[in-house]
PDB file of C-alpha atoms in Angstrom:
ATOM      1  CA  MET A   1      42.846  40.019 -24.746  1.00  0.00           C
ATOM      2  CA  ARG A   2      45.719  41.522 -26.744  1.00  0.00           C
ATOM      3  CA  ALA A   3      45.342  38.737 -29.331  1.00  0.00           C
ATOM      4  CA  VAL A   4      41.848  40.095 -30.025  1.00  0.00           C
ATOM      5  CA  LEU A   5      43.015  43.597 -30.997  1.00  0.00           C
ATOM      6  CA  GLY A   6      44.175  42.681 -34.529  1.00  0.00           C
ATOM      7  CA  PRO A   7      40.892  40.965 -35.474  1.00  0.00           C
ATOM      8  CA  LEU A   8      39.058  43.719 -33.596  1.00  0.00           C
ATOM      9  CA  LEU A   9      40.561  46.408 -35.809  1.00  0.00           C
ATOM     10  CA  LEU A  10      39.886  44.350 -38.923  1.00  0.00           C
ATOM     11  CA  GLY A  11      36.286  43.794 -37.811  1.00  0.00           C
ATOM     12  CA  TRP A  12      35.836  47.498 -37.158  1.00  0.00           C
ATOM     13  CA  VAL A  13      37.134  48.362 -40.629  1.00  0.00           C
ATOM     14  CA  ALA A  14      34.821  45.781 -42.184  1.00  0.00           C
ATOM     15  CA  LEU A  15      31.839  47.116 -40.263  1.00  0.00           C
ATOM     16  CA  THR A  16      32.456  50.734 -41.181  1.00  0.00           C
ATOM     17  CA  THR A  17      33.113  49.872 -44.807  1.00  0.00           C
ATOM     18  CA  CYS A  18      30.113  47.627 -45.327  1.00  0.00           C
ATOM     19  CA  LEU A  19      27.248  49.171 -43.437  1.00  0.00           C
ATOM     20  CA  GLY A  20      27.376  52.941 -43.992  1.00  0.00           C
ATOM     21  CA  CYS A  21      26.793  55.768 -41.530  1.00  0.00           C
ATOM     22  CA  ALA A  22      25.152  53.802 -38.710  1.00  0.00           C
ATOM     23  CA  SER A  23      27.960  51.311 -39.060  1.00  0.00           C
ATOM     24  CA  TYR A  24      30.526  53.956 -38.172  1.00  0.00           C
ATOM     25  CA  GLN A  25      28.787  54.404 -34.817  1.00  0.00           C
ATOM     26  CA  ALA A  26      28.387  50.624 -34.467  1.00  0.00           C
ATOM     27  CA  GLY A  27      32.046  50.098 -35.300  1.00  0.00           C
ATOM     28  CA  ARG A  28      33.141  52.671 -32.759  1.00  0.00           C
ATOM     29  CA  LEU A  29      30.943  51.121 -30.067  1.00  0.00           C
ATOM     30  CA  TYR A  30      32.188  47.650 -31.039  1.00  0.00           C
ATOM     31  CA  ALA A  31      35.821  48.712 -30.675  1.00  0.00           C
ATOM     32  CA  GLU A  32      35.237  50.567 -27.399  1.00  0.00           C
ATOM     33  CA  GLY A  33      33.150  47.766 -25.892  1.00  0.00           C
ATOM     34  CA  SER A  34      35.495  45.011 -26.992  1.00  0.00           C
ATOM     35  CA  ALA A  35      38.443  46.832 -25.455  1.00  0.00           C
ATOM     36  CA  VAL A  36      36.908  46.710 -21.963  1.00  0.00           C
ATOM     37  CA  ILE A  37      35.327  43.239 -21.887  1.00  0.00           C
ATOM     38  CA  SER A  38      37.703  41.921 -19.242  1.00  0.00           C
ATOM     39  CA  THR A  39      38.139  45.144 -17.271  1.00  0.00           C
ATOM     40  CA  ASP A  40      34.606  46.578 -17.265  1.00  0.00           C
ATOM     41  CA  PRO A  41      32.092  44.040 -18.555  1.00  0.00           C
ATOM     42  CA  ALA A  42      29.092  46.240 -17.660  1.00  0.00           C
ATOM     43  CA  GLN A  43      30.397  49.049 -19.856  1.00  0.00           C
ATOM     44  CA  ALA A  44      31.254  46.534 -22.573  1.00  0.00           C
ATOM     45  CA  ILE A  45      27.703  45.168 -22.492  1.00  0.00           C
ATOM     46  CA  ASP A  46      26.256  48.661 -22.774  1.00  0.00           C
ATOM     47  CA  LYS A  47      28.407  49.589 -25.763  1.00  0.00           C
ATOM     48  CA  LEU A  48      28.149  46.238 -27.534  1.00  0.00           C
ATOM     49  CA  ALA A  49      24.376  46.014 -27.061  1.00  0.00           C
ATOM     50  CA  ARG A  50      24.014  49.459 -28.636  1.00  0.00           C
ATOM     51  CA  ALA A  51      26.334  48.404 -31.468  1.00  0.00           C
ATOM     52  CA  ALA A  52      24.207  45.289 -32.035  1.00  0.00           C
ATOM     53  CA  GLU A  53      21.100  47.455 -32.343  1.00  0.00           C
ATOM     54  CA  LEU A  54      22.806  49.598 -34.989  1.00  0.00           C
ATOM     55  CA  ALA A  55      24.304  46.646 -36.878  1.00  0.00           C
ATOM     56  CA  PRO A  56      22.097  43.616 -36.149  1.00  0.00           C
ATOM     57  CA  HIS A  57      23.703  41.563 -38.933  1.00  0.00           C
ATOM     58  CA  ALA A  58      27.244  41.919 -37.592  1.00  0.00           C
ATOM     59  CA  SER A  59      28.122  38.545 -36.149  1.00  0.00           C
ATOM     60  CA  GLU A  60      31.322  39.859 -34.564  1.00  0.00           C
ATOM     61  CA  ILE A  61      29.357  42.283 -32.420  1.00  0.00           C
ATOM     62  CA  HIS A  62      27.017  39.587 -31.119  1.00  0.00           C
ATOM     63  CA  ASN A  63      29.983  37.313 -30.408  1.00  0.00           C
ATOM     64  CA  HIS A  64      31.773  39.981 -28.375  1.00  0.00           C
ATOM     65  CA  LEU A  65      28.518  40.834 -26.611  1.00  0.00           C
ATOM     66  CA  GLY A  66      28.376  37.174 -25.598  1.00  0.00           C
ATOM     67  CA  LEU A  67      31.917  37.390 -24.257  1.00  0.00           C
ATOM     68  CA  ALA A  68      30.962  40.459 -22.224  1.00  0.00           C
ATOM     69  CA  TYR A  69      27.892  38.720 -20.802  1.00  0.00           C
ATOM     70  CA  ALA A  70      30.015  35.689 -19.911  1.00  0.00           C
ATOM     71  CA  GLU A  71      32.599  37.902 -18.216  1.00  0.00           C
ATOM     72  CA  ALA A  72      29.788  39.565 -16.247  1.00  0.00           C
ATOM     73  CA  GLY A  73      28.517  36.190 -15.014  1.00  0.00           C
ATOM     74  CA  ARG A  74      25.357  36.246 -17.156  1.00  0.00           C
ATOM     75  CA  PRO A  75      25.535  32.847 -18.877  1.00  0.00           C
ATOM     76  CA  SER A  76      22.018  32.689 -20.323  1.00  0.00           C
ATOM     77  CA  GLU A  77      22.455  36.053 -22.026  1.00  0.00           C
ATOM     78  CA  ALA A  78      25.910  35.020 -23.243  1.00  0.00           C
ATOM     79  CA  LEU A  79      24.427  31.879 -24.757  1.00  0.00           C
ATOM     80  CA  ALA A  80      21.710  33.891 -26.533  1.00  0.00           C
ATOM     81  CA  ALA A  81      24.281  36.338 -27.937  1.00  0.00           C
ATOM     82  CA  PHE A  82      26.487  33.511 -29.226  1.00  0.00           C
ATOM     83  CA  GLU A  83      23.424  31.877 -30.813  1.00  0.00           C
ATOM     84  CA  ARG A  84      22.600  35.162 -32.581  1.00  0.00           C
ATOM     85  CA  ALA A  85      26.203  35.484 -33.761  1.00  0.00           C
ATOM     86  CA  VAL A  86      26.122  32.026 -35.329  1.00  0.00           C
ATOM     87  CA  ALA A  87      22.643  32.586 -36.780  1.00  0.00           C
ATOM     88  CA  VAL A  88      23.858  35.763 -38.476  1.00  0.00           C
ATOM     89  CA  ASP A  89      27.048  34.126 -39.791  1.00  0.00           C
ATOM     90  CA  CYS A  90      27.372  30.377 -39.505  1.00  0.00           C
ATOM     91  CA  ASP A  91      30.986  30.650 -40.710  1.00  0.00           C
ATOM     92  CA  ASN A  92      32.078  32.726 -37.699  1.00  0.00           C
ATOM     93  CA  GLN A  93      34.399  30.175 -36.111  1.00  0.00           C
ATOM     94  CA  ALA A  94      35.006  32.203 -32.960  1.00  0.00           C
ATOM     95  CA  ALA A  95      31.251  32.415 -32.363  1.00  0.00           C
ATOM     96  CA  GLN A  96      30.851  28.692 -33.054  1.00  0.00           C
ATOM     97  CA  TYR A  97      33.563  27.913 -30.513  1.00  0.00           C
ATOM     98  CA  ASN A  98      32.090  30.269 -27.911  1.00  0.00           C
ATOM     99  CA  LEU A  99      28.600  28.869 -28.469  1.00  0.00           C
ATOM    100  CA  ALA A 100      29.809  25.288 -28.007  1.00  0.00           C
ATOM    101  CA  ARG A 101      31.674  26.279 -24.853  1.00  0.00           C
ATOM    102  CA  ALA A 102      28.670  28.157 -23.457  1.00  0.00           C
ATOM    103  CA  ARG A 103      26.391  25.181 -24.127  1.00  0.00           C
ATOM    104  CA  ALA A 104      28.845  22.815 -22.432  1.00  0.00           C
ATOM    105  CA  GLU A 105      29.151  25.054 -19.382  1.00  0.00           C
ATOM    106  CA  ASN A 106      25.387  25.694 -19.123  1.00  0.00           C
ATOM    107  CA  PRO A 107      23.520  22.559 -20.224  1.00  0.00           C
TER     108      PRO A 107
END
């Protein structure tokens, strides 16, 4: 999870820079939720779902929401979140990888 912190910070900066006031809240929720994906997936889902509502075009948020759902043992919701992440940004390689993995694990 530590390898995620660098891109996480960069993603948060991009979110807060690009989207305005609501994005500050979304960025904060994204950072807080992403930080607890492996330790408290329920809390991560709550924070990341709220962030996704505030910034629905932020692929990174949907991707991390998918990771939280997967960690919580909710594969169908993880798959849907990864699909949204790729739909929002088809160049998001992490989301593409996670989507392919989720499809392979849940045919």
